[in-house]
GROMACS .gro file of C-alpha atoms in nm:
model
  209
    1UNK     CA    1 -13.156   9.255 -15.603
    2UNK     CA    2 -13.493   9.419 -15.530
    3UNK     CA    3 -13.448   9.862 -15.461
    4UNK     CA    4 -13.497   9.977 -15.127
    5UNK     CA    5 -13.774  10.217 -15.122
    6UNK     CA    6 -13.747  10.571 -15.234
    7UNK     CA    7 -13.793  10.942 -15.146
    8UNK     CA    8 -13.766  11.118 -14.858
    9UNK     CA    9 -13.421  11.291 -14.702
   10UNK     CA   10 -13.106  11.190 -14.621
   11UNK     CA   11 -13.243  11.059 -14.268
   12UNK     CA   12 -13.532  10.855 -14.443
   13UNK     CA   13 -13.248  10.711 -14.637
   14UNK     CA   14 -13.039  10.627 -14.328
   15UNK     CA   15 -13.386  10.477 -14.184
   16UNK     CA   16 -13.370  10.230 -14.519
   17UNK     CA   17 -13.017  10.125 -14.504
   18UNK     CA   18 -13.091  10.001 -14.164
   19UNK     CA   19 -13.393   9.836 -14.200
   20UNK     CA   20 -13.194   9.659 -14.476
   21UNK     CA   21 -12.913   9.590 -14.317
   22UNK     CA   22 -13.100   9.472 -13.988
   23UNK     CA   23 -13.340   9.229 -14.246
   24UNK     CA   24 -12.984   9.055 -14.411
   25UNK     CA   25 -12.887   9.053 -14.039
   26UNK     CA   26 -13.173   8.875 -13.951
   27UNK     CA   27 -13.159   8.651 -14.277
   28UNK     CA   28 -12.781   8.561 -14.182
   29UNK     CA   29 -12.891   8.450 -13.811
   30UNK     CA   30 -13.187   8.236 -14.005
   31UNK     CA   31 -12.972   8.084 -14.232
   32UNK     CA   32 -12.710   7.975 -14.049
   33UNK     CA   33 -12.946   7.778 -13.785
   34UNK     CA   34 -13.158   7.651 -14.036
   35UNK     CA   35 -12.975   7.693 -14.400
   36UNK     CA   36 -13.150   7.841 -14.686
   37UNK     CA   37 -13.367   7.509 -14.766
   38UNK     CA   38 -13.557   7.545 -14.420
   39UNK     CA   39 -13.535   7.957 -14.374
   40UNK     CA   40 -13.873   8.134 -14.478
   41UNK     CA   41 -13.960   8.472 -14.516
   42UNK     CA   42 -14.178   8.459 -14.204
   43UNK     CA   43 -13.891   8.309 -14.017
   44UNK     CA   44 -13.676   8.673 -14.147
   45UNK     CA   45 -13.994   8.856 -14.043
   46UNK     CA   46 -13.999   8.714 -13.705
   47UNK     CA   47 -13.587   8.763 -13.621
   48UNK     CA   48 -13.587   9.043 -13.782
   49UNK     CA   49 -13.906   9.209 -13.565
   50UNK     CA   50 -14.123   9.349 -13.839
   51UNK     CA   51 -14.364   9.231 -14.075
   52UNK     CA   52 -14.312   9.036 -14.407
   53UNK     CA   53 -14.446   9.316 -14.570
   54UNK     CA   54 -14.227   9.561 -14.502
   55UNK     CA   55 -13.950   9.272 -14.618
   56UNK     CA   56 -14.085   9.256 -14.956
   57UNK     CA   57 -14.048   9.638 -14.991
   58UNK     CA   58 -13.658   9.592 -14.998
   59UNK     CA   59 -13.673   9.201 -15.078
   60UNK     CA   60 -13.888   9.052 -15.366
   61UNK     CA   61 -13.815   8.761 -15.212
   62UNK     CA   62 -13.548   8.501 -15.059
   63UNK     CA   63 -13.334   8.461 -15.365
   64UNK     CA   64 -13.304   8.829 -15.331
   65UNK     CA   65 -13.218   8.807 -14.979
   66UNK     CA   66 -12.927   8.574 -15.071
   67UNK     CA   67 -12.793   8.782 -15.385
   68UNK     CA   68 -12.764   9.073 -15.115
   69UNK     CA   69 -12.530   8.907 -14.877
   70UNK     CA   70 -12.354   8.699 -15.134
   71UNK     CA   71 -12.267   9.008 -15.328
   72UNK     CA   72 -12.122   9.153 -15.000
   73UNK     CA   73 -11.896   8.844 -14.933
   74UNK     CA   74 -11.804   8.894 -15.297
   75UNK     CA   75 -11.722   9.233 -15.275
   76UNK     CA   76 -11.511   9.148 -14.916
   77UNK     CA   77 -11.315   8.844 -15.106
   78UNK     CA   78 -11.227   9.082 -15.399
   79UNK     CA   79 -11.107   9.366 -15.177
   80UNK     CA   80 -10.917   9.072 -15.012
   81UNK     CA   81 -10.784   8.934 -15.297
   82UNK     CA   82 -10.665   9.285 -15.454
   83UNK     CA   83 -10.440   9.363 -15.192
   84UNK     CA   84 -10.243   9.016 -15.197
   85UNK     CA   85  -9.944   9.077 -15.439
   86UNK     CA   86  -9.824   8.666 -15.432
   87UNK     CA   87 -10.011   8.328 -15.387
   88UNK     CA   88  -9.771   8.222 -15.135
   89UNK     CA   89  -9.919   8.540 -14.944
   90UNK     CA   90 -10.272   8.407 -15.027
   91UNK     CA   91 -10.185   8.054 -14.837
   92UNK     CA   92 -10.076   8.266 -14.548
   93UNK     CA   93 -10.400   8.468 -14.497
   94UNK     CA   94 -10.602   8.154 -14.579
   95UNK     CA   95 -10.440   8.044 -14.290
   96UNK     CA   96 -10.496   8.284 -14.092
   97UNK     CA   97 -10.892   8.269 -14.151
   98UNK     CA   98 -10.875   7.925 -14.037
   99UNK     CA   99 -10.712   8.014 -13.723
  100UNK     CA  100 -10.987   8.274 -13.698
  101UNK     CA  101 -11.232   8.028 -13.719
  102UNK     CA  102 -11.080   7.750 -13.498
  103UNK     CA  103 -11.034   8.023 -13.224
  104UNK     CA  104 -11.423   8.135 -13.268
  105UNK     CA  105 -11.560   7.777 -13.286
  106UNK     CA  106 -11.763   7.823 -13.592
  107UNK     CA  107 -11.695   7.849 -13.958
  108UNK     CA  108 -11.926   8.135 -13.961
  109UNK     CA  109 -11.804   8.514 -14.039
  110UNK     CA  110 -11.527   8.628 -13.845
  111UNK     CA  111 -11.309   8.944 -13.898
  112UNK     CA  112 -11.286   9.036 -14.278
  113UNK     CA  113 -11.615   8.911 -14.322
  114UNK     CA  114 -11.614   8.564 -14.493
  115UNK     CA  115 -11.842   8.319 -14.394
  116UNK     CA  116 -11.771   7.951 -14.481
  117UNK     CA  117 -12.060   7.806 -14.405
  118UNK     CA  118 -12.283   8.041 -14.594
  119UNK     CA  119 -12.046   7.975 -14.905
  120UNK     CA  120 -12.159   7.575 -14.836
  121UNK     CA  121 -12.519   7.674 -14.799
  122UNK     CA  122 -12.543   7.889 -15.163
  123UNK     CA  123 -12.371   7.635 -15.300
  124UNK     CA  124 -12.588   7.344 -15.236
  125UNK     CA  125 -12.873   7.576 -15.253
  126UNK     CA  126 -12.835   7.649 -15.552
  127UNK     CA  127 -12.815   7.283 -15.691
  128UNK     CA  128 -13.210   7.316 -15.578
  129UNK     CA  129 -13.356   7.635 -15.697
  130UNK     CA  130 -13.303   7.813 -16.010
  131UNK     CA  131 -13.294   8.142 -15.884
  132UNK     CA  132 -12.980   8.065 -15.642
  133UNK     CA  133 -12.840   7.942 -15.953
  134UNK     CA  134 -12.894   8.211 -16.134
  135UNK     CA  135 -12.751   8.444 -15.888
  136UNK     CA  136 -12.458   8.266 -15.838
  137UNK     CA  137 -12.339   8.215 -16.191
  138UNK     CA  138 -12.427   8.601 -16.212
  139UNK     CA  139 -12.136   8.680 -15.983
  140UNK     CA  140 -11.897   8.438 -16.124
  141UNK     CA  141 -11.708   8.652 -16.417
  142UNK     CA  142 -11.621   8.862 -16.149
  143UNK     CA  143 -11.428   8.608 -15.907
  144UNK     CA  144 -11.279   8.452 -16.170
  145UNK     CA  145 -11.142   8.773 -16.287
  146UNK     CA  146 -11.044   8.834 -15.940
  147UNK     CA  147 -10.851   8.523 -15.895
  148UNK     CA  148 -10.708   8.548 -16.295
  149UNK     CA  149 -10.562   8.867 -16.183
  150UNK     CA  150 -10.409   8.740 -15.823
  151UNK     CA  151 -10.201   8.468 -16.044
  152UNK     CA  152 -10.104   8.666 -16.303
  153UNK     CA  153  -9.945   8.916 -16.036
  154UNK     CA  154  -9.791   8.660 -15.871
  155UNK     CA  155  -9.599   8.519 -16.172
  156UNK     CA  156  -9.510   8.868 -16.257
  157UNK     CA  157  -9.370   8.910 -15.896
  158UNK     CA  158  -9.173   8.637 -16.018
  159UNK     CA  159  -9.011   8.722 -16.323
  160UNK     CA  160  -9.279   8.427 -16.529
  161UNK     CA  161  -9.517   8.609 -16.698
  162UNK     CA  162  -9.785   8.357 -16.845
  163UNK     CA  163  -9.951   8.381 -17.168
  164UNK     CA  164 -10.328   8.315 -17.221
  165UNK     CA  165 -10.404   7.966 -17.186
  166UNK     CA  166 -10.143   7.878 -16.880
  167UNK     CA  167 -10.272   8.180 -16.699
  168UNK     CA  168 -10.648   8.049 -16.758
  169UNK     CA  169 -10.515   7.681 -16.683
  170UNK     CA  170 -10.368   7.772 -16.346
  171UNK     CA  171 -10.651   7.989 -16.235
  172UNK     CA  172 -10.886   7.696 -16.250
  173UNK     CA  173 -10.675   7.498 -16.038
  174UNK     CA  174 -10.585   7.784 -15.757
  175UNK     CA  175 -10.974   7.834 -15.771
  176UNK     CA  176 -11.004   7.474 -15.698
  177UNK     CA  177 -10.783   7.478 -15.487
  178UNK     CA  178 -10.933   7.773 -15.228
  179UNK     CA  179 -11.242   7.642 -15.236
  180UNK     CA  180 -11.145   7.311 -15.170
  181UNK     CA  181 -10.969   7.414 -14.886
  182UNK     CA  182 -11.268   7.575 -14.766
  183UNK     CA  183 -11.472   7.237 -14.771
  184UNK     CA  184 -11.209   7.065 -14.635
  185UNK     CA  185 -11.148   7.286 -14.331
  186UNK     CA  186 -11.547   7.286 -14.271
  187UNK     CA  187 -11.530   6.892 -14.266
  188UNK     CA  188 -11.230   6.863 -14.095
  189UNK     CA  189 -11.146   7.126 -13.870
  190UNK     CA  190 -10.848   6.962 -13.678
  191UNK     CA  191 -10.577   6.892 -13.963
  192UNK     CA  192 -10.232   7.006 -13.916
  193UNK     CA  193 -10.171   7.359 -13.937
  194UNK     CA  194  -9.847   7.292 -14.048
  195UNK     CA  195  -9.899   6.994 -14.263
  196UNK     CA  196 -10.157   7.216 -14.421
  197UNK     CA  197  -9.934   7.516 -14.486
  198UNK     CA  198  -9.634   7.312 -14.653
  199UNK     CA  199  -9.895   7.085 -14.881
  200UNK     CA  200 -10.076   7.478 -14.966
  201UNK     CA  201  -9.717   7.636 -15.043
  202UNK     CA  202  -9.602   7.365 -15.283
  203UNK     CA  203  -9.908   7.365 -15.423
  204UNK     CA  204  -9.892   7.738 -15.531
  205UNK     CA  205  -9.528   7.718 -15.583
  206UNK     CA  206  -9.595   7.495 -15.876
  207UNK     CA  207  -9.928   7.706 -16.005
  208UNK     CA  208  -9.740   8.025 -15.966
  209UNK     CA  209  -9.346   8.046 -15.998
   0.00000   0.00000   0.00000
């Protein structure tokens, strides 16, 4: 991620950290109307109401743009994750983000900050351009870690500890699993909640008891 720019006080600082916030603002609005494939800087410039060179003095460019907002969503999903004890109590707040984003009409960020459809976007984008890649296989040791740790809690909240290799083989498939669930809800919005929530709960019931 490219440094804001230094010196001055604390109130130049608080200048910087909104200009930068207001840019990934602007970025966020950019992307989700015209994903990451179609955005440009000048598009950023233009939302955002200043000039692309004031951009690049935070922003080398639109890979760092991305690694900026995809490290805040990363940050928001391992706060999330942290304060789950069980993956039964996972499936319940997953559903609860859905019903956030049925009510809002979008699968864009609503409260706790998660935004499917910018999860979608990286994703493909970064099956195009090498720097998306690279910033998104920079941030995976860290969710894996986040959801190795979820699973091993949860089998300890159960009295099943797991040793290496089961707790590595059932991470894979509750990461699977979430973000599955996260393509599926963007491509079909209207499945049964219910349905849903039984298929989720035996799902982790076998992963994690």
């Amino acid at each position: 991620m490219s440094p804001m720019p230094t010196g001055g006080g604390a109130k130049a600082r608080a200048r910087q950290e909104s200009q930068r916030a207001r840019i990934l603002e602007a970025a966020r609005k950019c992307f989700s109307e015209g994903g990451f494939h179609g955005t440009g800087m000048s598009a950023i410039a233009r939302e955002a109401g200043m000039s692309q060179g004031l951009i690049y003095r935070y922003f080398t460019n639109k890979a760092a743009i991305i690694q900026a907002i995809t490290e805040e969503q990363r940050e928001e999903r391992r706060e999330a994750l942290a304060g789950i004890a069980t993956c039964s109590e996972l499936v319940e707040r997953l559903l609860e983000k859905i019903d956030a984003w049925r009510e809002s009409g979008t699968s864009g960020p609503c409260e706790g900050g998660f935004d499917a459809a910018m999860f979608l976007e990286v994703s493909a984008e970064a099956t195009r351009d090498a720097d998306i890649a690279a910033v998104v296989m920079s941030q995976e040791p860290q969710i894996w870690e986040d959801f190795e740790s979820l699973v091993r809690r949860s089998a300890e909240v159960a009295g099943k500890p797991l040793d290496a290799d089961a707790l590595r083989r059932r991470t894979v498939v509750m990461r699977c699993l979430v973000d599955g669930l996260i393509l599926c809800y963007v491509r079909d919005p209207g499945q049964d909640r219910e349905v849903l929530r039984k298929s989720l709960q035996e799902a982790v019931t076998a992963l994690c008891l």
